[in-house]
Amino acid sequence: MKNIYITTAIPYVNGNPHLGHAMDYLLADVLRRYMMMQGNNVRLQAGTDEHGSKIFKKAADSGMPVKEFVDQISKNFQDFIHSLGVEYTDFVRTTDADHERRCQAIWEKLSDHIYKDKYEGWYCEGCEGFVTDKEYSENDGTCPDHKKPYTKLSEENYYLRISDFKDRIREAIESDEMKITPVFRKKEFLNLLKDMPDVSISRPKESVAWGVPVPGDENQVMYVWIDALSNYITILGYPEKDISDFWPANTQIVGKDILRFHAGIWPAMLMGLGLPLPKNLLAHGHITVDGEKMSKSIGNVIAPEEILGKHGLIPFRYYFTRHASTTEDADFTWEKYEAAYNELANDLGNLVQRLATLANKNGLAGQQGELKDLPEFDERMNSYEFNFAFEILWKQIQDLNKRIDEEKPWALAKTEPEKAKDVLSDIIKTLLDTNLRLAIFLPETAEKIKEIFGATVIEPPATPLFPKN
Ligand code: MSP
């Protein structure tokens, strides 16, 4: 049994969870269940990123005290994660006193690599980020995401000297000591790394009051990345506790937009602290709706609850783990969702109903599944191609449907009842074997299948697993 640590990105609490946020959690949960099935001891972290002026302003707009506001949204994220059937072991909030204290200790430990400098240039309030002159002219002075003109900024900031670590970061990525999946994102990042500047890690208190104070400088607060990235180790107790039982993380899951912070700034911090790098960074794609980026201005934002409310959790997990690629962008449309639901109902729902009815008629006793070797499945899972791994299981389910159609056990029962029983029993056994892995993706359904075909008297469920409307 190995200790395995899996992490997810911590979302900003400037708004409620949206469909895109589901991806981090579903992928982490699939990996967690797979690792647990192999007998490992798995820790899964989740959390919320709660500082910064954007959140501060949102709270002010809502008329709530900022602490109450972040408490509420953080709670909404926790409920959201549970609603996806995802179980985390640790939840970290960047406003937790433990996190803030540990974060300051981390800053102090990094002090040899931190310097103060004056920043003069462009800034996007929406992104809460600095903009290079090149980006400024490419975007004609206006942020393409926030449609707001960049503002001129001149202020003192602390910087993390990324240049101290660049060569070692490159080596670690090239040698797969810290493996980035998918490979095309690894290449993309290695190109970026060349020109990666030192990063600003603080803001003057008068610009951003809602943040962790910089130790030893009452005029500055931490800005985004040191505060946010350290969550992965502060939740384990660093630096007060020895974290070597679970660190380095086995897999850190992030969306493609924040890979560069995790592949660049984060390893620099870890190297500065003398800690090992995570073994894997998995960058997933984004969810689009009708082929477009979800955005309030386009008006195509779909609340996850709307999809969950339609057919429940299992079809949601089915769609986003089988029909969404683990690493590429994935599109959601209601048509595709309905088609996926019909597949679930036809391929799996019908199979269970037919098989249980036949088993009942032929007086078959319940059985249990057995986890047989399936190297091609492991290969897909280990290379973070979860959707392809799922595909292998689905093919097995479709093959069972074919077998029933071809071997016609109901006809056989009239002429050779013993043979009919053998055929049915074998089909049920195969389904139960597959079902053990199906539990990684569709846990509730797998549980029901196990109950139905494990019972002393097999009986078809009163309502099919996936009723047609
Ligand atoms: N707070 C930072 C992360 C800090 S991690 C130390 C952040 N927050 S976020 O709310 O903007 O994003 C949280 C996660 O959701 C990220 O992994 C991001 O890539 C992911 N997604 C945001 N929109 C998404 C989609 N449309 N589709 C899939 N994932 C998306 O970044």
Coordinates of C-alpha atoms and ligand atoms in Angstrom, one line a residue:
M1 CA 0.0 0.0 0.0
K2 CA 1.4 3.4 -1.0
N3 CA 0.5 6.8 0.2
I4 CA -0.8 8.9 -2.7
Y5 CA -1.6 12.6 -2.7
I6 CA -3.8 14.1 -5.4
T7 CA -4.5 17.8 -5.6
T8 CA -7.0 20.0 -7.4
A9 CA -6.8 23.7 -8.3
I10 CA -8.4 26.0 -5.7
P11 CA -11.0 28.2 -7.4
Y12 CA -11.4 31.9 -6.7
V13 CA -14.5 32.6 -4.7
N14 CA -15.5 35.6 -6.7
G15 CA -18.5 33.7 -8.0
N16 CA -20.3 30.4 -7.5
P17 CA -19.1 27.1 -9.0
H18 CA -19.6 26.8 -12.7
L19 CA -19.6 23.9 -15.1
G20 CA -15.9 24.3 -15.9
H21 CA -14.9 23.8 -12.3
A22 CA -16.4 20.3 -12.4
M23 CA -13.6 19.0 -14.5
D24 CA -10.8 19.3 -11.9
Y25 CA -12.9 17.4 -9.4
L26 CA -14.2 14.6 -11.7
L27 CA -10.7 13.8 -12.9
A28 CA -9.3 13.9 -9.4
D29 CA -12.1 11.6 -8.2
V30 CA -11.6 9.1 -11.1
L31 CA -7.9 8.9 -10.3
R32 CA -8.6 8.7 -6.6
R33 CA -11.0 5.7 -7.0
Y34 CA -8.6 4.0 -9.3
M35 CA -5.7 4.4 -6.9
M36 CA -7.9 3.2 -4.0
M37 CA -9.0 0.2 -6.0
Q38 CA -5.3 -0.8 -6.2
G39 CA -5.1 -0.7 -2.5
N40 CA -3.4 2.6 -2.0
N41 CA -4.0 5.1 0.8
V42 CA -5.2 8.2 -1.1
R43 CA -5.4 11.8 0.1
L44 CA -7.3 14.2 -2.1
Q45 CA -7.1 17.9 -1.4
A46 CA -9.6 20.6 -2.5
G47 CA -10.0 24.1 -1.4
T48 CA -10.8 27.8 -2.2
D49 CA -8.6 30.7 -3.2
E50 CA -10.1 33.6 -1.2
H51 CA -7.9 36.6 -1.3
G52 CA -7.4 39.6 -3.7
S53 CA -9.1 42.8 -4.7
K54 CA -11.5 41.2 -7.1
I55 CA -13.1 39.1 -4.4
F56 CA -13.0 42.1 -2.0
K57 CA -15.0 44.1 -4.6
K58 CA -17.5 41.3 -5.2
A59 CA -18.1 41.1 -1.5
A60 CA -18.6 44.9 -1.3
D61 CA -21.0 44.7 -4.3
S62 CA -23.0 42.0 -2.6
G63 CA -23.4 44.2 0.5
M64 CA -21.9 41.4 2.7
P65 CA -18.9 41.7 5.0
V66 CA -16.1 40.1 3.1
K67 CA -15.5 37.2 5.5
E68 CA -19.2 36.3 5.4
F69 CA -19.1 36.4 1.6
V70 CA -16.1 34.1 1.2
D71 CA -17.5 31.7 3.9
Q72 CA -20.7 31.4 1.8
I73 CA -19.0 30.9 -1.5
S74 CA -16.5 28.5 -0.1
K75 CA -19.4 26.5 1.4
N76 CA -21.1 26.5 -2.0
F77 CA -17.9 25.0 -3.5
Q78 CA -17.8 22.3 -0.9
D79 CA -21.5 21.4 -1.6
F80 CA -20.8 21.5 -5.3
I81 CA -17.9 19.0 -4.9
H82 CA -20.1 16.6 -2.9
S83 CA -22.9 17.0 -5.5
L84 CA -20.5 15.5 -8.0
G85 CA -20.0 12.3 -5.9
V86 CA -16.5 13.4 -5.2
E87 CA -15.0 12.8 -1.7
Y88 CA -12.0 14.8 -0.7
T89 CA -10.0 14.2 2.5
D90 CA -8.7 17.7 3.0
F91 CA -10.3 21.1 2.3
V92 CA -8.0 24.2 2.5
R93 CA -9.2 27.8 2.5
T94 CA -6.5 30.4 1.9
T95 CA -8.2 32.5 4.7
D96 CA -7.7 29.7 7.3
A97 CA -5.4 30.9 10.1
D98 CA -3.2 27.8 9.7
H99 CA -2.8 28.5 6.0
E100 CA -1.9 32.2 6.5
R101 CA 0.6 31.5 9.2
R102 CA 2.3 28.7 7.2
C103 CA 2.3 30.8 4.1
Q104 CA 4.2 33.5 5.9
A105 CA 6.7 31.0 7.1
I106 CA 7.1 29.8 3.5
W107 CA 7.7 33.4 2.4
E108 CA 10.4 33.8 5.0
K109 CA 12.1 30.5 4.0
L110 CA 12.2 31.8 0.4
S111 CA 13.6 35.2 1.4
D112 CA 17.0 34.5 -0.4
H113 CA 15.1 34.4 -3.7
I114 CA 12.9 37.4 -3.0
Y115 CA 13.8 41.0 -3.8
K116 CA 11.9 44.3 -3.9
D117 CA 11.7 46.4 -7.1
K118 CA 9.6 49.1 -8.6
Y119 CA 7.1 48.1 -11.2
E120 CA 6.1 50.5 -13.9
G121 CA 3.8 49.3 -16.6
W122 CA 0.4 48.0 -17.6
Y123 CA -2.1 46.2 -15.4
C124 CA -5.5 44.6 -15.9
E125 CA -7.8 45.0 -12.9
G126 CA -10.0 42.2 -14.1
C127 CA -7.1 39.7 -14.4
E128 CA -5.4 41.3 -11.4
G129 CA -2.4 40.8 -13.5
F130 CA 0.5 42.7 -15.0
V131 CA 0.7 43.0 -18.8
T132 CA 3.8 43.2 -20.9
D133 CA 4.2 46.0 -23.4
K134 CA 3.9 43.4 -26.1
E135 CA 0.6 42.1 -24.8
Y136 CA -0.5 45.7 -24.4
S137 CA 0.0 46.5 -28.1
E138 CA -1.2 43.2 -29.3
N139 CA -4.5 43.8 -27.5
D140 CA -4.7 47.5 -28.5
G141 CA -4.6 48.5 -24.8
T142 CA -7.7 46.6 -23.8
C143 CA -8.0 43.3 -22.0
P144 CA -9.7 40.8 -24.4
D145 CA -11.2 38.9 -21.4
H146 CA -12.5 41.8 -19.4
K147 CA -13.0 44.3 -22.3
K148 CA -11.6 47.0 -20.0
P149 CA -8.6 49.2 -20.9
Y150 CA -5.4 48.4 -19.1
T151 CA -4.3 50.9 -16.5
K152 CA -0.9 52.4 -15.9
L153 CA 0.7 51.2 -12.7
S154 CA 3.7 52.3 -10.8
E155 CA 4.4 50.7 -7.5
E156 CA 6.8 48.7 -5.4
N157 CA 6.5 45.0 -5.3
Y158 CA 8.4 42.0 -4.1
Y159 CA 9.6 39.6 -6.8
L160 CA 10.4 35.9 -6.8
R161 CA 13.6 35.3 -8.7
I162 CA 12.5 32.6 -11.1
S163 CA 15.8 33.0 -12.9
D164 CA 17.5 31.3 -9.9
F165 CA 15.7 28.0 -10.8
K166 CA 15.0 28.2 -14.5
D167 CA 17.7 25.7 -15.6
R168 CA 16.7 23.2 -13.0
I169 CA 13.0 23.5 -13.8
R170 CA 13.7 22.9 -17.5
E171 CA 15.8 19.8 -16.6
A172 CA 13.1 18.5 -14.3
I173 CA 10.4 18.9 -17.0
E174 CA 12.5 17.5 -19.8
S175 CA 13.5 14.5 -17.9
D176 CA 10.0 13.9 -16.7
E177 CA 11.1 14.1 -13.0
M178 CA 8.0 16.4 -13.0
K179 CA 6.0 14.9 -15.8
I180 CA 3.6 17.2 -17.6
T181 CA 0.6 15.6 -19.4
P182 CA -0.3 16.1 -22.2
V183 CA 3.0 16.3 -24.0
F184 CA 1.9 19.1 -26.3
R185 CA 1.3 21.3 -23.2
K186 CA 4.7 20.3 -21.9
K187 CA 6.3 21.5 -25.1
E188 CA 4.2 24.7 -25.1
F189 CA 5.4 25.4 -21.5
L190 CA 9.0 24.7 -22.3
N191 CA 8.8 27.4 -25.0
L192 CA 7.3 29.9 -22.5
L193 CA 9.9 29.1 -19.8
K194 CA 12.6 30.6 -21.9
D195 CA 11.2 34.1 -21.5
M196 CA 9.6 33.7 -18.2
P197 CA 10.3 36.8 -16.1
D198 CA 10.6 37.0 -12.3
V199 CA 7.2 37.2 -10.8
S200 CA 5.6 39.8 -8.7
I201 CA 4.5 38.2 -5.5
S202 CA 3.1 41.2 -3.5
R203 CA 1.1 44.4 -3.8
P204 CA 1.0 47.5 -1.7
K205 CA -1.6 47.3 1.0
E206 CA -3.5 50.3 -0.3
S207 CA -4.1 48.5 -3.6
V208 CA -5.0 45.1 -2.2
A209 CA -5.9 45.0 1.5
W210 CA -7.5 41.6 1.5
G211 CA -4.5 39.3 1.6
V212 CA -1.9 37.7 3.8
P213 CA 0.5 40.3 5.2
V214 CA 4.1 40.1 3.9
P215 CA 6.2 39.2 7.0
G216 CA 8.4 42.1 8.0
D217 CA 6.7 44.7 5.8
E218 CA 3.5 46.1 7.0
N219 CA 2.9 48.0 3.7
Q220 CA 2.7 44.9 1.5
V221 CA 0.4 42.0 1.2
M222 CA 1.0 38.8 -0.7
Y223 CA -0.3 38.7 -4.2
V224 CA -1.9 35.6 -5.6
W225 CA 0.6 32.9 -6.3
I226 CA 2.7 32.4 -3.1
D227 CA -0.5 32.5 -1.2
A228 CA -2.5 30.2 -3.5
L229 CA 0.2 27.7 -4.6
S230 CA 1.4 27.0 -1.1
N231 CA -2.1 25.6 -0.2
Y232 CA -0.9 22.2 -1.5
I233 CA 1.6 21.9 1.3
T234 CA 0.2 24.1 4.0
I235 CA -2.8 21.7 4.2
L236 CA -0.4 18.9 4.9
G237 CA 1.0 20.9 7.8
Y238 CA 4.2 22.4 6.1
P239 CA 6.5 23.8 7.5
E240 CA 5.4 22.8 11.0
K241 CA 5.0 19.2 10.2
D242 CA 7.0 16.6 8.3
I243 CA 5.0 16.1 5.1
S244 CA 7.1 13.4 3.5
D245 CA 4.4 10.8 4.0
F246 CA 2.3 12.5 1.3
W247 CA 4.7 14.9 -0.5
P248 CA 5.7 14.9 -3.3
A249 CA 2.2 14.7 -4.7
N250 CA 1.5 11.9 -7.1
T251 CA -0.7 14.1 -9.4
Q252 CA -1.6 17.7 -9.4
I253 CA -4.6 18.4 -11.6
V254 CA -5.0 21.9 -13.1
G255 CA -6.8 23.5 -16.0
K256 CA -4.7 24.4 -19.1
D257 CA -4.9 28.1 -18.3
I258 CA -3.0 27.8 -15.0
L259 CA -0.5 25.2 -16.1
R260 CA 2.2 27.8 -16.5
F261 CA 2.0 28.9 -12.9
H262 CA 2.1 25.3 -11.7
A263 CA 5.0 24.4 -14.0
G264 CA 7.0 27.6 -13.5
I265 CA 6.4 29.4 -10.3
W266 CA 5.4 26.4 -8.2
P267 CA 8.6 24.3 -8.9
A268 CA 10.6 27.5 -8.2
M269 CA 9.0 27.8 -4.8
L270 CA 9.5 24.1 -4.0
M271 CA 13.1 24.2 -5.1
G272 CA 13.6 27.3 -2.9
L273 CA 12.2 25.4 0.0
G274 CA 14.3 22.3 -0.7
L275 CA 11.2 20.2 -1.3
P276 CA 10.8 17.6 -4.1
L277 CA 8.6 18.4 -7.1
P278 CA 5.3 16.8 -7.8
K279 CA 5.6 13.6 -9.9
N280 CA 2.9 14.6 -12.3
L281 CA 1.1 17.7 -13.5
L282 CA -2.1 16.9 -15.4
A283 CA -3.5 19.8 -17.4
H284 CA -7.0 19.3 -18.6
G285 CA -8.8 21.2 -21.3
H286 CA -11.7 23.6 -20.9
I287 CA -15.4 22.9 -21.2
T288 CA -17.1 24.9 -23.9
V289 CA -20.8 25.2 -24.6
D290 CA -22.1 24.8 -28.2
G291 CA -18.5 25.2 -29.3
E292 CA -17.9 28.5 -27.5
K293 CA -16.1 29.6 -24.4
M294 CA -18.7 30.0 -21.6
S295 CA -19.2 33.6 -20.8
K296 CA -21.8 35.8 -19.2
S297 CA -21.6 38.3 -22.1
I298 CA -22.4 35.6 -24.7
G299 CA -25.1 34.4 -22.3
N300 CA -24.2 30.7 -22.8
V301 CA -23.3 29.9 -19.2
I302 CA -25.0 26.7 -18.0
A303 CA -25.2 26.2 -14.3
P304 CA -24.0 22.7 -13.3
E305 CA -27.1 22.2 -11.2
E306 CA -29.2 22.6 -14.4
I307 CA -27.5 19.6 -15.9
L308 CA -27.4 17.6 -12.7
G309 CA -31.1 18.3 -12.3
K310 CA -32.0 16.9 -15.7
H311 CA -31.0 13.2 -15.2
G312 CA -29.1 13.2 -11.9
L313 CA -25.5 12.7 -11.1
I314 CA -24.6 9.5 -13.0
P315 CA -25.3 10.8 -16.5
F316 CA -23.3 13.9 -15.6
R317 CA -20.3 11.8 -14.6
Y318 CA -20.8 9.6 -17.6
Y319 CA -20.8 12.5 -20.1
F320 CA -17.8 14.3 -18.6
T321 CA -15.6 11.3 -18.1
R322 CA -16.5 9.3 -21.3
H323 CA -17.4 11.9 -23.8
A324 CA -15.0 14.6 -22.6
S325 CA -11.3 14.0 -23.3
T326 CA -9.1 14.1 -20.2
T327 CA -6.7 16.6 -21.8
E328 CA -8.4 18.4 -24.7
D329 CA -11.2 20.9 -24.6
A330 CA -14.6 19.3 -24.4
D331 CA -17.9 20.6 -25.7
F332 CA -21.3 20.4 -24.0
T333 CA -24.6 20.7 -25.9
W334 CA -28.0 19.5 -24.7
E335 CA -28.4 17.4 -27.8
K336 CA -25.1 15.5 -27.1
Y337 CA -26.1 15.2 -23.5
E338 CA -29.4 13.6 -24.4
A339 CA -27.7 11.2 -26.8
A340 CA -25.3 10.2 -24.1
Y341 CA -28.2 9.6 -21.7
N342 CA -29.8 7.3 -24.3
E343 CA -26.6 5.4 -24.7
L344 CA -26.5 4.9 -20.9
A345 CA -30.1 3.7 -20.9
N346 CA -29.7 1.5 -24.0
D347 CA -26.3 -0.1 -23.4
L348 CA -26.2 -0.3 -19.6
G349 CA -29.7 0.2 -18.3
N350 CA -31.3 -2.3 -20.7
L351 CA -28.6 -4.8 -20.2
V352 CA -29.1 -4.8 -16.5
Q353 CA -32.9 -5.0 -16.9
R354 CA -32.8 -7.9 -19.4
L355 CA -30.2 -9.8 -17.6
A356 CA -31.9 -9.5 -14.2
T357 CA -35.2 -10.5 -15.7
L358 CA -33.7 -13.6 -17.4
A359 CA -31.7 -14.5 -14.3
N360 CA -34.9 -14.3 -12.2
K361 CA -36.9 -16.5 -14.6
N362 CA -34.2 -19.1 -14.7
G363 CA -33.7 -19.0 -10.9
L364 CA -30.1 -18.0 -10.9
A365 CA -28.3 -17.2 -7.6
G366 CA -26.3 -14.0 -7.1
Q367 CA -22.5 -13.8 -7.6
Q368 CA -19.6 -11.4 -7.1
G369 CA -17.2 -9.8 -9.5
E370 CA -13.5 -10.4 -9.6
L371 CA -10.8 -7.8 -10.5
K372 CA -9.1 -9.5 -13.4
D373 CA -5.9 -8.1 -15.0
L374 CA -6.7 -5.6 -17.7
P375 CA -3.4 -4.1 -18.8
E376 CA -4.8 -2.0 -21.6
F377 CA -7.0 -0.3 -19.0
D378 CA -4.1 0.3 -16.6
E379 CA -2.1 1.7 -19.5
R380 CA -4.8 4.3 -20.4
M381 CA -5.3 5.2 -16.7
N382 CA -1.6 5.6 -16.0
S383 CA -1.2 7.8 -19.0
Y384 CA -4.1 10.0 -17.9
E385 CA -6.4 9.0 -20.8
F386 CA -9.3 8.4 -18.6
N387 CA -11.9 8.7 -21.3
F388 CA -10.1 6.0 -23.3
A389 CA -9.9 3.8 -20.3
F390 CA -13.7 4.2 -19.8
E391 CA -14.1 3.3 -23.5
I392 CA -12.6 -0.1 -22.9
L393 CA -15.2 -0.8 -20.2
W394 CA -18.0 0.4 -22.4
K395 CA -16.9 -1.9 -25.2
Q396 CA -17.1 -4.8 -22.8
I397 CA -20.7 -3.7 -21.9
Q398 CA -21.6 -3.5 -25.6
D399 CA -20.1 -6.9 -26.2
L400 CA -22.3 -8.4 -23.5
N401 CA -25.4 -6.9 -25.2
K402 CA -24.2 -8.6 -28.4
R403 CA -23.7 -11.9 -26.7
I404 CA -27.2 -11.9 -25.3
D405 CA -28.6 -11.1 -28.8
E406 CA -26.6 -13.8 -30.4
E407 CA -26.8 -16.6 -27.8
K408 CA -30.5 -15.9 -27.1
P409 CA -30.7 -17.4 -23.6
W410 CA -34.5 -17.0 -23.5
A411 CA -34.8 -19.4 -26.5
L412 CA -32.2 -21.7 -25.1
A413 CA -34.1 -21.9 -21.8
K414 CA -36.9 -23.8 -23.6
T415 CA -34.7 -26.4 -25.2
E416 CA -31.6 -26.6 -23.0
P417 CA -32.3 -25.0 -19.6
E418 CA -29.0 -26.0 -18.1
K419 CA -27.1 -24.5 -20.9
A420 CA -29.2 -21.3 -20.7
K421 CA -28.3 -21.0 -17.1
D422 CA -24.6 -21.4 -17.8
V423 CA -24.7 -18.7 -20.5
L424 CA -26.5 -16.3 -18.3
S425 CA -24.3 -17.0 -15.4
D426 CA -21.2 -16.3 -17.5
I427 CA -22.6 -13.1 -18.8
I428 CA -23.5 -11.9 -15.3
K429 CA -20.1 -12.8 -14.1
T430 CA -18.4 -10.8 -16.9
L431 CA -20.7 -7.8 -16.2
L432 CA -19.8 -8.0 -12.5
D433 CA -16.0 -8.1 -13.3
T434 CA -16.4 -5.0 -15.5
N435 CA -18.6 -3.4 -12.8
L436 CA -15.7 -3.3 -10.4
R437 CA -13.9 -0.8 -12.7
L438 CA -17.1 0.9 -13.7
A439 CA -17.3 2.0 -10.1
I440 CA -14.4 4.4 -10.8
F441 CA -16.6 6.4 -13.1
L442 CA -20.2 5.7 -12.1
P443 CA -20.0 4.7 -8.5
E444 CA -23.7 4.7 -7.6
T445 CA -24.7 2.7 -10.6
A446 CA -21.9 0.2 -9.9
E447 CA -23.2 -0.2 -6.4
K448 CA -26.7 -0.9 -7.7
I449 CA -25.5 -3.5 -10.2
K450 CA -23.5 -5.2 -7.5
E451 CA -26.6 -5.4 -5.2
I452 CA -28.9 -6.6 -8.0
F453 CA -26.6 -9.4 -9.2
G454 CA -25.2 -10.2 -5.8
A455 CA -28.6 -10.9 -4.1
T456 CA -29.6 -14.4 -3.2
V457 CA -32.6 -14.0 -5.5
I458 CA -31.8 -11.8 -8.5
E459 CA -34.6 -9.5 -9.3
P460 CA -34.9 -6.7 -11.9
P461 CA -35.1 -3.2 -10.4
A462 CA -38.6 -1.9 -10.2
T463 CA -37.7 1.1 -12.3
P464 CA -34.9 0.8 -14.9
L465 CA -31.6 2.3 -13.9
F466 CA -32.0 5.0 -16.6
P467 CA -35.7 5.5 -17.3
K468 CA -36.7 7.0 -20.6
N469 CA -38.7 10.1 -20.2
Ligands
MSP1 N1 -7.5 30.4 -8.1 C1 -6.8 29.9 -9.3 C2 -6.1 28.6 -9.1 C3 -5.1 28.6 -8.0 S1 -4.5 27.0 -7.8 C4 -3.2 27.1 -6.7 C5 -7.8 29.8 -10.4 N2 -9.1 29.7 -10.1 S2 -10.3 29.6 -11.1 O1 -11.5 29.6 -10.4 O2 -10.2 30.5 -12.2 O3 -10.1 28.2 -11.8 C6 -10.2 27.0 -11.0 C7 -10.0 25.8 -11.9 O4 -11.1 25.7 -12.8 C8 -8.8 25.8 -12.8 O5 -8.2 24.5 -12.9 C9 -9.3 26.2 -14.1 O6 -8.5 25.8 -15.2 C10 -10.6 25.5 -14.1 N3 -11.6 26.0 -15.1 C11 -12.1 27.3 -15.2 N4 -12.9 27.3 -16.3 C12 -12.9 26.1 -16.9 C13 -13.6 25.6 -18.0 N5 -14.4 26.3 -18.7 N6 -13.4 24.3 -18.2 C14 -12.6 23.5 -17.4 N7 -12.0 24.0 -16.4 C15 -12.1 25.3 -16.1 O7 -7.4 29.7 -11.5

